[in-house]
Coordinates of C-alpha atoms in Angstrom, one line a residue:
M1 CA -19.1 -5.9 5.6
N2 CA -20.1 -4.7 2.1
H3 CA -17.2 -2.4 1.2
S4 CA -15.3 -4.2 -1.5
L5 CA -11.5 -4.3 -1.2
K6 CA -11.1 -5.5 -4.8
P7 CA -10.2 -2.1 -6.2
W8 CA -7.7 -1.6 -3.3
N9 CA -5.4 -4.6 -3.9
T10 CA -3.5 -5.2 -7.1
F11 CA -4.0 -9.0 -6.9
G12 CA -7.7 -8.1 -7.6
I13 CA -8.9 -10.5 -4.9
Q14 CA -12.5 -10.1 -3.9
R15 CA -12.7 -9.4 -0.2
N16 CA -14.7 -6.9 1.8
A17 CA -14.1 -4.6 4.8
N18 CA -16.5 -3.2 7.4
Q19 CA -15.4 0.3 6.5
I20 CA -13.0 2.0 4.0
V21 CA -11.8 5.6 4.8
R22 CA -9.6 7.9 2.7
A23 CA -7.2 10.0 4.7
E24 CA -5.7 13.1 3.0
N25 CA -3.8 14.4 6.1
A26 CA -2.5 13.2 9.4
K27 CA -5.6 14.4 11.3
Q28 CA -8.0 12.5 9.1
L29 CA -5.9 9.4 9.5
L30 CA -5.8 9.7 13.3
D31 CA -9.5 10.4 13.5
A32 CA -10.3 7.3 11.4
W33 CA -8.0 5.2 13.6
K34 CA -9.4 6.5 16.8
T35 CA -13.0 5.9 15.7
A36 CA -12.2 2.3 14.9
A37 CA -10.2 1.8 18.1
D38 CA -13.0 3.3 20.2
S39 CA -15.4 0.7 18.8
H40 CA -12.7 -2.1 19.3
Q41 CA -12.4 -2.7 15.5
P42 CA -9.1 -3.7 13.9
V43 CA -7.5 -1.2 11.6
L44 CA -5.4 -1.6 8.4
I45 CA -3.5 1.4 6.9
L46 CA -3.1 0.7 3.2
G47 CA -1.2 2.5 0.4
E48 CA -2.1 1.2 -3.1
G49 CA -2.4 -2.4 -2.0
S50 CA 0.4 -3.5 -4.3
N51 CA 2.0 -5.8 -1.7
V52 CA -0.8 -7.5 0.1
L53 CA -2.9 -10.6 -0.1
F54 CA -6.3 -10.5 1.7
L55 CA -6.8 -14.0 3.1
D56 CA -10.3 -13.1 4.4
D57 CA -12.8 -10.3 4.8
F58 CA -11.3 -7.6 7.0
A59 CA -13.4 -7.2 10.2
G60 CA -12.7 -3.6 10.7
T61 CA -11.6 -0.3 9.0
V62 CA -9.2 0.0 6.1
I63 CA -7.6 3.5 6.0
L64 CA -6.3 4.6 2.5
N65 CA -3.3 6.8 3.2
R66 CA -3.5 9.6 0.6
I67 CA -1.2 12.2 2.2
M68 CA 0.3 14.0 -0.7
G69 CA 3.0 16.7 -1.5
I70 CA 6.6 16.9 -2.6
D71 CA 8.9 19.6 -1.1
I72 CA 12.5 20.0 -2.3
E73 CA 15.4 21.7 -0.4
E74 CA 18.9 22.0 -1.8
S75 CA 22.3 21.8 0.0
M76 CA 25.8 22.1 -1.3
D77 CA 26.1 18.4 -2.2
S78 CA 22.5 17.0 -2.3
W79 CA 18.8 17.5 -3.0
H80 CA 16.6 16.8 0.0
L81 CA 13.0 15.6 -0.9
H82 CA 10.2 15.6 1.7
V83 CA 7.5 13.4 0.2
G84 CA 3.9 12.6 1.4
A85 CA 3.2 9.0 2.1
G86 CA 0.3 8.9 -0.4
E87 CA 2.4 9.9 -3.4
N88 CA 2.8 7.2 -6.1
W89 CA 6.4 5.9 -6.0
H90 CA 6.9 5.6 -9.8
N91 CA 5.5 9.1 -10.3
L92 CA 8.1 10.3 -7.8
V93 CA 10.9 8.6 -9.7
Q94 CA 9.8 10.3 -12.9
Y95 CA 9.3 13.7 -11.2
S96 CA 12.8 13.6 -9.7
L97 CA 14.4 12.8 -13.1
E98 CA 12.4 15.6 -14.8
K99 CA 13.7 18.0 -12.2
G100 CA 17.3 16.9 -13.0
M101 CA 17.7 15.0 -9.7
P102 CA 19.0 11.5 -10.5
G103 CA 19.4 8.7 -8.0
L104 CA 16.0 6.9 -8.0
E105 CA 16.2 5.6 -11.6
N106 CA 17.0 2.0 -10.7
L107 CA 13.7 1.9 -8.6
A108 CA 11.5 2.8 -11.6
L109 CA 8.1 1.1 -11.9
I110 CA 8.1 -0.4 -8.4
P111 CA 4.3 -0.3 -7.7
G112 CA 2.8 1.3 -4.6
C113 CA 3.0 4.5 -2.5
V114 CA 6.0 6.3 -1.0
G115 CA 4.8 5.6 2.5
S116 CA 5.1 1.8 1.9
S117 CA 8.7 2.1 0.6
P118 CA 10.4 2.1 4.1
I119 CA 8.3 -0.8 5.4
Q120 CA 9.7 -3.2 2.8
N121 CA 12.9 -1.3 2.3
I122 CA 12.0 -1.6 -1.4
G123 CA 14.8 -2.4 -3.8
A124 CA 15.7 -3.3 -7.4
Y125 CA 18.7 -3.5 -9.7
G126 CA 21.3 -2.9 -7.0
I127 CA 19.6 0.0 -5.1
E128 CA 17.5 -0.1 -2.0
L129 CA 15.5 2.6 -0.3
K130 CA 18.1 2.7 2.6
H131 CA 20.7 4.1 0.1
V132 CA 18.6 7.2 -0.4
C133 CA 16.5 7.5 2.7
E134 CA 17.3 10.3 5.1
Y135 CA 14.4 10.0 7.5
V136 CA 10.8 8.7 8.0
D137 CA 8.1 10.8 9.6
C138 CA 5.4 8.9 11.6
I139 CA 2.7 9.5 14.0
E140 CA 2.0 7.3 17.0
L141 CA -1.6 6.2 16.5
A142 CA -2.6 6.0 20.2
T143 CA -1.3 9.5 21.1
G144 CA -1.0 11.4 17.8
K145 CA 2.6 12.2 18.7
A146 CA 4.8 13.0 15.7
L147 CA 8.1 11.2 15.4
R148 CA 11.0 11.4 13.0
L149 CA 13.2 8.3 12.6
T150 CA 16.6 8.6 10.9
A151 CA 17.4 6.0 8.3
E152 CA 19.6 4.2 10.9
Q153 CA 16.7 4.1 13.4
C154 CA 14.5 2.5 10.7
R155 CA 16.8 -0.6 11.0
F156 CA 16.6 -1.3 7.3
G157 CA 17.4 -4.9 6.2
Y158 CA 16.6 -7.0 3.1
R159 CA 12.9 -6.3 2.6
D160 CA 12.7 -5.4 6.3
S161 CA 12.5 -2.5 8.7
I162 CA 11.4 -1.6 12.2
F163 CA 7.9 -1.0 10.7
K164 CA 7.5 -4.8 10.3
H165 CA 8.4 -5.3 14.0
E166 CA 8.1 -3.0 17.0
Y167 CA 6.4 -0.2 15.0
Q168 CA 3.9 -2.3 13.2
D169 CA 0.3 -1.4 14.0
R170 CA 1.5 1.3 16.4
Y171 CA 2.7 4.0 14.0
A172 CA 1.6 5.4 10.7
I173 CA 4.1 6.7 8.2
V174 CA 3.0 10.2 7.0
S175 CA 6.1 11.2 4.9
V176 CA 9.5 10.1 3.8
G177 CA 12.7 12.2 3.5
L178 CA 15.1 11.3 0.6
R179 CA 18.6 12.6 0.0
L180 CA 19.8 12.5 -3.6
A181 CA 23.6 13.2 -4.0
K182 CA 24.5 15.7 -6.7
Q183 CA 27.7 13.6 -7.2
W184 CA 25.7 11.0 -9.1
L185 CA 27.1 7.6 -9.6
P186 CA 25.3 5.1 -11.9
V187 CA 24.6 1.6 -10.4
L188 CA 24.9 -1.0 -13.3
T189 CA 25.3 -4.3 -11.5
Y190 CA 22.2 -6.2 -12.6
G191 CA 20.4 -7.4 -15.7
D192 CA 20.6 -5.3 -18.9
L193 CA 22.2 -2.5 -16.9
T194 CA 25.6 -4.4 -17.0
R195 CA 25.7 -3.7 -20.8
L196 CA 25.6 0.1 -20.4
D197 CA 28.7 2.2 -20.5
P198 CA 29.4 3.6 -17.0
Q199 CA 31.5 6.5 -18.5
N200 CA 28.7 7.8 -20.7
V201 CA 25.4 6.5 -19.3
S202 CA 22.7 8.9 -18.3
A203 CA 20.1 8.5 -15.5
R204 CA 17.4 8.6 -18.2
E205 CA 19.0 5.7 -20.0
I206 CA 19.0 3.6 -16.8
F207 CA 15.4 4.6 -16.1
D208 CA 14.4 3.5 -19.7
S209 CA 16.3 0.2 -19.4
V210 CA 14.8 -0.6 -16.0
C211 CA 11.3 0.2 -17.3
H212 CA 11.9 -2.0 -20.4
M213 CA 13.1 -4.9 -18.2
R214 CA 10.2 -4.6 -15.9
M215 CA 7.5 -4.2 -18.6
T216 CA 8.8 -7.2 -20.6
K217 CA 9.2 -9.5 -17.7
L218 CA 6.5 -8.5 -15.3
P219 CA 2.7 -8.7 -15.9
D220 CA 0.6 -5.5 -15.7
P221 CA -1.6 -5.8 -12.6
K222 CA -4.5 -4.2 -14.6
V223 CA -4.4 -7.1 -17.0
S224 CA -3.3 -10.0 -14.6
G225 CA -3.8 -9.2 -10.9
N226 CA -0.5 -9.7 -9.0
A227 CA 1.6 -8.2 -6.2
G228 CA 4.9 -8.1 -8.0
S229 CA 7.6 -10.4 -6.7
F230 CA 5.8 -12.9 -4.5
F231 CA 8.9 -14.3 -2.8
K232 CA 12.0 -12.8 -1.3
N233 CA 15.3 -13.7 -2.9
P234 CA 16.7 -16.1 -0.2
V235 CA 19.8 -15.3 1.7
I236 CA 21.9 -18.3 2.8
S237 CA 25.1 -18.9 4.7
S238 CA 28.4 -19.2 2.7
E239 CA 28.6 -22.9 3.9
N240 CA 25.2 -23.7 2.5
A241 CA 26.0 -21.8 -0.7
Q242 CA 29.2 -23.9 -1.2
A243 CA 27.1 -27.1 -0.9
L244 CA 24.5 -25.8 -3.3
L245 CA 27.1 -24.6 -5.8
A246 CA 28.8 -28.0 -5.7
A247 CA 25.5 -29.6 -6.7
W248 CA 24.3 -26.8 -9.0
P249 CA 27.3 -24.9 -10.4
G250 CA 25.1 -22.6 -12.5
V251 CA 23.1 -21.1 -9.6
P252 CA 23.1 -17.3 -9.9
H253 CA 24.5 -16.1 -6.5
Y254 CA 25.4 -12.7 -5.1
P255 CA 27.8 -12.4 -2.2
Q256 CA 26.6 -9.9 0.5
T257 CA 28.8 -7.6 2.7
D258 CA 28.2 -9.8 5.7
G259 CA 29.6 -13.0 4.0
S260 CA 26.1 -14.5 3.3
I261 CA 25.0 -15.3 -0.3
K262 CA 21.8 -14.0 -1.9
L263 CA 20.1 -16.3 -4.4
A264 CA 17.6 -15.6 -7.2
A265 CA 14.3 -17.0 -6.2
G266 CA 13.0 -16.7 -9.7
W267 CA 15.8 -18.9 -11.0
L268 CA 15.2 -21.6 -8.3
I269 CA 11.4 -21.7 -9.2
D270 CA 12.2 -21.8 -12.9
Q271 CA 14.5 -24.8 -12.4
C272 CA 11.5 -26.6 -10.9
Q273 CA 9.6 -26.1 -14.3
L274 CA 6.9 -24.2 -12.5
K275 CA 6.2 -21.4 -15.0
G276 CA 2.5 -21.6 -15.9
A277 CA 1.7 -24.0 -13.0
S278 CA -1.7 -23.2 -11.5
K279 CA -4.0 -23.9 -8.5
G280 CA -7.6 -22.8 -9.2
G281 CA -7.5 -19.4 -10.7
A282 CA -3.9 -18.6 -9.5
A283 CA -0.9 -19.3 -11.7
V284 CA 2.9 -18.8 -11.8
H285 CA 3.6 -16.2 -14.4
F286 CA 4.8 -17.8 -17.7
Q287 CA 7.6 -15.3 -18.1
Q288 CA 8.7 -14.4 -14.6
A289 CA 8.5 -17.3 -12.2
L290 CA 8.8 -15.0 -9.2
V291 CA 5.4 -13.6 -9.8
L292 CA 2.1 -15.3 -9.0
I293 CA -0.9 -14.0 -10.9
N294 CA -4.7 -13.9 -10.6
Q295 CA -5.3 -15.7 -13.9
H296 CA -9.1 -16.0 -13.6
D297 CA -11.0 -15.0 -10.5
A298 CA -8.5 -16.5 -8.2
T299 CA -9.4 -16.7 -4.5
S300 CA -6.8 -16.1 -1.8
D301 CA -6.9 -19.8 -1.0
D302 CA -5.8 -20.5 -4.6
V303 CA -2.9 -18.2 -4.2
V304 CA -1.9 -19.7 -0.8
Q305 CA -2.1 -23.3 -2.2
L306 CA 0.0 -22.3 -5.2
A307 CA 2.6 -20.5 -3.0
H308 CA 2.8 -23.7 -0.8
H309 CA 3.3 -25.8 -3.9
V310 CA 6.1 -23.5 -5.2
R311 CA 7.8 -23.4 -1.8
Q312 CA 7.7 -27.2 -1.4
C313 CA 9.1 -27.9 -4.9
V314 CA 12.0 -25.5 -4.4
G315 CA 12.6 -26.7 -0.9
E316 CA 12.7 -30.4 -1.9
K317 CA 15.0 -29.7 -4.9
F318 CA 17.5 -27.2 -3.4
N319 CA 16.9 -27.4 0.4
V320 CA 16.2 -23.6 0.2
W321 CA 12.9 -22.6 1.7
L322 CA 11.3 -19.5 0.2
E323 CA 9.5 -16.8 2.2
P324 CA 6.8 -14.5 0.8
E325 CA 7.6 -10.9 0.3
V326 CA 3.9 -10.1 0.1
R327 CA 2.1 -9.2 3.3
F328 CA -0.7 -11.6 4.3
I329 CA -3.8 -9.9 5.8
G330 CA -6.3 -11.9 7.9
R331 CA -9.6 -10.9 9.5
S332 CA -8.0 -8.6 12.0
G333 CA -4.6 -7.8 10.6
E334 CA -1.3 -9.1 9.3
V335 CA -0.5 -12.8 9.8
N336 CA 2.7 -14.8 9.4
A337 CA 3.0 -15.5 5.7
V338 CA 5.6 -18.3 6.1
E339 CA 3.4 -20.2 8.5
T340 CA 0.4 -19.7 6.2
I341 CA 2.0 -21.4 3.2
A342 CA 4.2 -23.9 5.1

């Protein structure tokens, strides 16, 4: 139990694993999984560790998915990218823009690997992965059988997919297929992007604006360990939203296609005057309330206690109960994050 996981989680939490294996192709990944399974050890497949909190030492093998490669095919109306799961997401966004293929610019500077993007259905500034995903290639760990899921089969939801449910722990993502339409339409619905001119804006300008917003609001994990947005933006019914807006007319709210209303978790936390609040070495970031940081040698217990405090404050004030976006990893695998901080 002496393999440190500190370099492999952006929170910078000190935990250990029995074994850490780097897999550069599907065979290496399968072999590592089989070796662990044969000795009845739990297995965790990890990208860049940008969305996990290790609650404990991991009593098994952590496999770092480093399957690389980007292939591009062109059709009449689209570019089709086939991207290895181990590629860095932001590097892919930059690469696609440099190649004159816009469509990912709103998703700039989201930390992590491409293979993690379908699990969370990553999203930012009005775009989600599901808008550009064509398919996800996986392997069934027990059999080694290859499987291609269409975007529809992935059952993408808000920070959700089939990979958080039936396919969790049974399949490993090896590559992701993206479709970028040549008929590019800018998405300018959030933040500073609303000030840009839709008639003349370029994808590069959107990219630069998104990078500026993220860099000024969000802490650099290399300086202050963090896992990005700690909580999901809550989605509530229109009835509950009406009651909330009656009491708090200034609540930022975003109607969804199904009639529900999405709220800004950061705003709710901010209204509770929680910026800078701390438990042990963990703190709410002083600029972006949605981010919990490792301020000085935080333990996972510090982070859990702080997350509980934030959830309670928001729940008592607004009757809205926040859920973590970050995945919580226990001794033998993922555990229920809501139950952990409740």
